[in-house]
């Protein structure tokens, strides 16, 4: 049914949806690669700390943290960071700024348990440093990706 008032332009919801999907997938892909890098960097740093004599024995239970444990925990919390970044991309007017504030705050909070664990000084210091390694990989990478996806 044509009329004289038809402009012939069709606004399709698919174009806006594709743009959102592309932004989310791009951020998730970047986050996944950064997660792999953070896992590798953290595990390598833990291995180096072990090589110089850090035992990673936590008195609460008397168990030693295995190298694979560092990779698993880094991967899990990096994935949590990606979810936060995607949510902020979707619902925040300033996702990069909000992400940095949130991630830095959560990183600061994550420094408390090593201080309370009762491990020796070398283990505590190494654990504190190992919390900062993935943060230095993930936070700038995701913040940069959020900035380029909102411009």
PDB file of C-alpha atoms in Angstrom:
ATOM      1  CA  UNK A   1       0.000   0.000   0.000  1.00  0.00           C
ATOM      2  CA  UNK A   2       1.751   3.133  -1.238  1.00  0.00           C
ATOM      3  CA  UNK A   3       0.687   6.644  -0.525  1.00  0.00           C
ATOM      4  CA  UNK A   4       2.000  10.040  -1.454  1.00  0.00           C
ATOM      5  CA  UNK A   5       3.233  10.590   2.129  1.00  0.00           C
ATOM      6  CA  UNK A   6       5.617   7.609   2.175  1.00  0.00           C
ATOM      7  CA  UNK A   7       9.242   8.649   2.312  1.00  0.00           C
ATOM      8  CA  UNK A   8      10.594   5.261   1.411  1.00  0.00           C
ATOM      9  CA  UNK A   9      12.947   5.256   4.393  1.00  0.00           C
ATOM     10  CA  UNK A  10      12.761   2.268   6.645  1.00  0.00           C
ATOM     11  CA  UNK A  11      14.208   2.469  10.114  1.00  0.00           C
ATOM     12  CA  UNK A  12      15.130  -1.051  11.114  1.00  0.00           C
ATOM     13  CA  UNK A  13      15.841  -2.102  14.660  1.00  0.00           C
ATOM     14  CA  UNK A  14      18.461  -4.515  13.398  1.00  0.00           C
ATOM     15  CA  UNK A  15      20.993  -1.767  12.685  1.00  0.00           C
ATOM     16  CA  UNK A  16      21.019  -0.435  16.261  1.00  0.00           C
ATOM     17  CA  UNK A  17      20.937  -3.928  17.721  1.00  0.00           C
ATOM     18  CA  UNK A  18      23.849  -5.023  15.553  1.00  0.00           C
ATOM     19  CA  UNK A  19      25.848  -2.040  16.770  1.00  0.00           C
ATOM     20  CA  UNK A  20      25.164  -2.910  20.423  1.00  0.00           C
ATOM     21  CA  UNK A  21      25.955  -6.578  19.843  1.00  0.00           C
ATOM     22  CA  UNK A  22      29.186  -5.659  18.057  1.00  0.00           C
ATOM     23  CA  UNK A  23      30.263  -3.370  20.923  1.00  0.00           C
ATOM     24  CA  UNK A  24      29.544  -6.038  23.550  1.00  0.00           C
ATOM     25  CA  UNK A  25      31.259  -8.791  21.599  1.00  0.00           C
ATOM     26  CA  UNK A  26      34.279  -6.592  20.938  1.00  0.00           C
ATOM     27  CA  UNK A  27      34.585  -5.743  24.608  1.00  0.00           C
ATOM     28  CA  UNK A  28      34.145  -9.396  25.615  1.00  0.00           C
ATOM     29  CA  UNK A  29      36.760 -10.502  23.064  1.00  0.00           C
ATOM     30  CA  UNK A  30      39.244  -7.920  24.264  1.00  0.00           C
ATOM     31  CA  UNK A  31      38.484  -8.927  27.842  1.00  0.00           C
ATOM     32  CA  UNK A  32      39.016 -12.612  27.070  1.00  0.00           C
ATOM     33  CA  UNK A  33      42.445 -11.964  25.548  1.00  0.00           C
ATOM     34  CA  UNK A  34      43.356  -9.710  28.484  1.00  0.00           C
ATOM     35  CA  UNK A  35      42.198 -12.457  30.871  1.00  0.00           C
ATOM     36  CA  UNK A  36      44.540 -14.965  29.247  1.00  0.00           C
ATOM     37  CA  UNK A  37      47.389 -12.451  29.507  1.00  0.00           C
ATOM     38  CA  UNK A  38      46.555 -11.712  33.153  1.00  0.00           C
ATOM     39  CA  UNK A  39      46.405 -15.427  33.988  1.00  0.00           C
ATOM     40  CA  UNK A  40      49.767 -16.042  32.341  1.00  0.00           C
ATOM     41  CA  UNK A  41      51.402 -13.003  33.963  1.00  0.00           C
ATOM     42  CA  UNK A  42      50.086 -13.851  37.424  1.00  0.00           C
ATOM     43  CA  UNK A  43      51.090 -17.511  37.196  1.00  0.00           C
ATOM     44  CA  UNK A  44      54.548 -16.545  35.923  1.00  0.00           C
ATOM     45  CA  UNK A  45      54.975 -14.011  38.738  1.00  0.00           C
ATOM     46  CA  UNK A  46      53.894 -16.650  41.292  1.00  0.00           C
ATOM     47  CA  UNK A  47      56.355 -19.149  39.813  1.00  0.00           C
ATOM     48  CA  UNK A  48      59.141 -16.571  40.035  1.00  0.00           C
ATOM     49  CA  UNK A  49      58.208 -15.837  43.648  1.00  0.00           C
ATOM     50  CA  UNK A  50      58.342 -19.574  44.417  1.00  0.00           C
ATOM     51  CA  UNK A  51      61.720 -19.792  42.701  1.00  0.00           C
ATOM     52  CA  UNK A  52      63.138 -17.195  45.099  1.00  0.00           C
ATOM     53  CA  UNK A  53      61.752 -18.971  48.142  1.00  0.00           C
ATOM     54  CA  UNK A  54      58.164 -17.805  48.735  1.00  0.00           C
ATOM     55  CA  UNK A  55      56.235 -20.825  49.966  1.00  0.00           C
ATOM     56  CA  UNK A  56      52.623 -19.518  49.597  1.00  0.00           C
ATOM     57  CA  UNK A  57      51.659 -21.436  52.719  1.00  0.00           C
ATOM     58  CA  UNK A  58      48.637 -19.919  54.387  1.00  0.00           C
ATOM     59  CA  UNK A  59      48.450 -20.799  58.110  1.00  0.00           C
ATOM     60  CA  UNK A  60      44.659 -20.842  58.052  1.00  0.00           C
ATOM     61  CA  UNK A  61      44.416 -24.532  57.160  1.00  0.00           C
ATOM     62  CA  UNK A  62      48.151 -24.942  56.590  1.00  0.00           C
ATOM     63  CA  UNK A  63      47.821 -25.502  52.867  1.00  0.00           C
ATOM     64  CA  UNK A  64      50.109 -24.214  50.137  1.00  0.00           C
ATOM     65  CA  UNK A  65      48.511 -22.351  47.246  1.00  0.00           C
ATOM     66  CA  UNK A  66      49.331 -24.215  43.996  1.00  0.00           C
ATOM     67  CA  UNK A  67      50.363 -22.313  40.862  1.00  0.00           C
ATOM     68  CA  UNK A  68      47.227 -23.486  39.093  1.00  0.00           C
ATOM     69  CA  UNK A  69      45.208 -21.828  41.863  1.00  0.00           C
ATOM     70  CA  UNK A  70      46.587 -18.448  40.875  1.00  0.00           C
ATOM     71  CA  UNK A  71      45.541 -18.985  37.267  1.00  0.00           C
ATOM     72  CA  UNK A  72      42.039 -20.153  38.190  1.00  0.00           C
ATOM     73  CA  UNK A  73      41.332 -17.319  40.621  1.00  0.00           C
ATOM     74  CA  UNK A  74      42.763 -14.747  38.214  1.00  0.00           C
ATOM     75  CA  UNK A  75      40.602 -16.107  35.398  1.00  0.00           C
ATOM     76  CA  UNK A  76      37.458 -16.086  37.531  1.00  0.00           C
ATOM     77  CA  UNK A  77      37.836 -12.542  38.830  1.00  0.00           C
ATOM     78  CA  UNK A  78      38.930 -11.253  35.422  1.00  0.00           C
ATOM     79  CA  UNK A  79      35.689 -12.688  34.026  1.00  0.00           C
ATOM     80  CA  UNK A  80      33.799 -10.857  36.784  1.00  0.00           C
ATOM     81  CA  UNK A  81      35.564  -7.674  35.650  1.00  0.00           C
ATOM     82  CA  UNK A  82      34.456  -8.281  32.060  1.00  0.00           C
ATOM     83  CA  UNK A  83      30.852  -8.709  33.199  1.00  0.00           C
ATOM     84  CA  UNK A  84      31.074  -5.439  35.124  1.00  0.00           C
ATOM     85  CA  UNK A  85      32.546  -3.696  32.064  1.00  0.00           C
ATOM     86  CA  UNK A  86      29.806  -5.035  29.775  1.00  0.00           C
ATOM     87  CA  UNK A  87      27.115  -3.959  32.251  1.00  0.00           C
ATOM     88  CA  UNK A  88      28.605  -0.474  32.483  1.00  0.00           C
ATOM     89  CA  UNK A  89      28.847  -0.262  28.693  1.00  0.00           C
ATOM     90  CA  UNK A  90      25.157  -1.060  28.542  1.00  0.00           C
ATOM     91  CA  UNK A  91      23.829   1.071  31.404  1.00  0.00           C
ATOM     92  CA  UNK A  92      26.314   3.851  32.177  1.00  0.00           C
ATOM     93  CA  UNK A  93      26.762   7.203  30.480  1.00  0.00           C
ATOM     94  CA  UNK A  94      30.480   7.148  31.402  1.00  0.00           C
ATOM     95  CA  UNK A  95      31.388   3.444  31.357  1.00  0.00           C
ATOM     96  CA  UNK A  96      35.187   3.815  31.254  1.00  0.00           C
ATOM     97  CA  UNK A  97      35.320   6.228  34.176  1.00  0.00           C
ATOM     98  CA  UNK A  98      32.879   4.158  36.254  1.00  0.00           C
ATOM     99  CA  UNK A  99      34.749   0.960  35.425  1.00  0.00           C
ATOM    100  CA  UNK A 100      38.087   2.363  36.587  1.00  0.00           C
ATOM    101  CA  UNK A 101      36.564   3.576  39.861  1.00  0.00           C
ATOM    102  CA  UNK A 102      34.835   0.246  40.456  1.00  0.00           C
ATOM    103  CA  UNK A 103      37.812  -1.921  39.489  1.00  0.00           C
ATOM    104  CA  UNK A 104      40.332   0.085  41.512  1.00  0.00           C
ATOM    105  CA  UNK A 105      38.004  -0.032  44.532  1.00  0.00           C
ATOM    106  CA  UNK A 106      37.555  -3.797  44.210  1.00  0.00           C
ATOM    107  CA  UNK A 107      41.310  -4.244  43.782  1.00  0.00           C
ATOM    108  CA  UNK A 108      41.921  -2.268  46.986  1.00  0.00           C
ATOM    109  CA  UNK A 109      39.390  -4.444  48.812  1.00  0.00           C
ATOM    110  CA  UNK A 110      41.099  -7.580  47.470  1.00  0.00           C
ATOM    111  CA  UNK A 111      44.305  -6.537  49.241  1.00  0.00           C
ATOM    112  CA  UNK A 112      42.714  -7.032  52.673  1.00  0.00           C
ATOM    113  CA  UNK A 113      42.555 -10.891  52.833  1.00  0.00           C
ATOM    114  CA  UNK A 114      46.322 -11.404  52.323  1.00  0.00           C
ATOM    115  CA  UNK A 115      46.926  -9.031  55.217  1.00  0.00           C
ATOM    116  CA  UNK A 116      44.550 -10.994  57.455  1.00  0.00           C
ATOM    117  CA  UNK A 117      45.643 -14.510  56.454  1.00  0.00           C
ATOM    118  CA  UNK A 118      48.488 -14.655  58.945  1.00  0.00           C
ATOM    119  CA  UNK A 119      51.084 -15.838  56.434  1.00  0.00           C
ATOM    120  CA  UNK A 120      54.752 -14.951  56.754  1.00  0.00           C
ATOM    121  CA  UNK A 121      55.986 -11.614  55.428  1.00  0.00           C
ATOM    122  CA  UNK A 122      57.328 -13.001  52.153  1.00  0.00           C
ATOM    123  CA  UNK A 123      54.062 -14.771  51.343  1.00  0.00           C
ATOM    124  CA  UNK A 124      51.943 -11.772  52.322  1.00  0.00           C
ATOM    125  CA  UNK A 125      54.062  -9.409  50.226  1.00  0.00           C
ATOM    126  CA  UNK A 126      53.972 -11.777  47.251  1.00  0.00           C
ATOM    127  CA  UNK A 127      50.208 -12.200  47.524  1.00  0.00           C
ATOM    128  CA  UNK A 128      49.723  -8.439  47.622  1.00  0.00           C
ATOM    129  CA  UNK A 129      51.859  -8.071  44.515  1.00  0.00           C
ATOM    130  CA  UNK A 130      50.032 -10.912  42.802  1.00  0.00           C
ATOM    131  CA  UNK A 131      46.741  -9.074  43.320  1.00  0.00           C
ATOM    132  CA  UNK A 132      48.188  -6.080  41.494  1.00  0.00           C
ATOM    133  CA  UNK A 133      49.545  -8.017  38.494  1.00  0.00           C
ATOM    134  CA  UNK A 134      46.191  -8.894  36.910  1.00  0.00           C
ATOM    135  CA  UNK A 135      44.798  -5.486  37.874  1.00  0.00           C
ATOM    136  CA  UNK A 136      47.552  -3.800  35.860  1.00  0.00           C
ATOM    137  CA  UNK A 137      46.612  -5.935  32.865  1.00  0.00           C
ATOM    138  CA  UNK A 138      42.820  -5.919  33.090  1.00  0.00           C
ATOM    139  CA  UNK A 139      41.906  -2.421  34.268  1.00  0.00           C
ATOM    140  CA  UNK A 140      43.727  -0.376  31.598  1.00  0.00           C
ATOM    141  CA  UNK A 141      42.787  -2.816  28.824  1.00  0.00           C
ATOM    142  CA  UNK A 142      39.079  -2.827  29.620  1.00  0.00           C
ATOM    143  CA  UNK A 143      38.986   0.922  30.332  1.00  0.00           C
ATOM    144  CA  UNK A 144      40.645   1.637  26.978  1.00  0.00           C
ATOM    145  CA  UNK A 145      38.225  -0.699  25.249  1.00  0.00           C
ATOM    146  CA  UNK A 146      35.267   0.995  26.945  1.00  0.00           C
ATOM    147  CA  UNK A 147      36.498   4.411  25.800  1.00  0.00           C
ATOM    148  CA  UNK A 148      36.848   3.322  22.175  1.00  0.00           C
ATOM    149  CA  UNK A 149      33.424   1.642  22.179  1.00  0.00           C
ATOM    150  CA  UNK A 150      31.569   4.705  23.441  1.00  0.00           C
ATOM    151  CA  UNK A 151      33.169   7.316  21.171  1.00  0.00           C
TER     152      UNK A 151
END
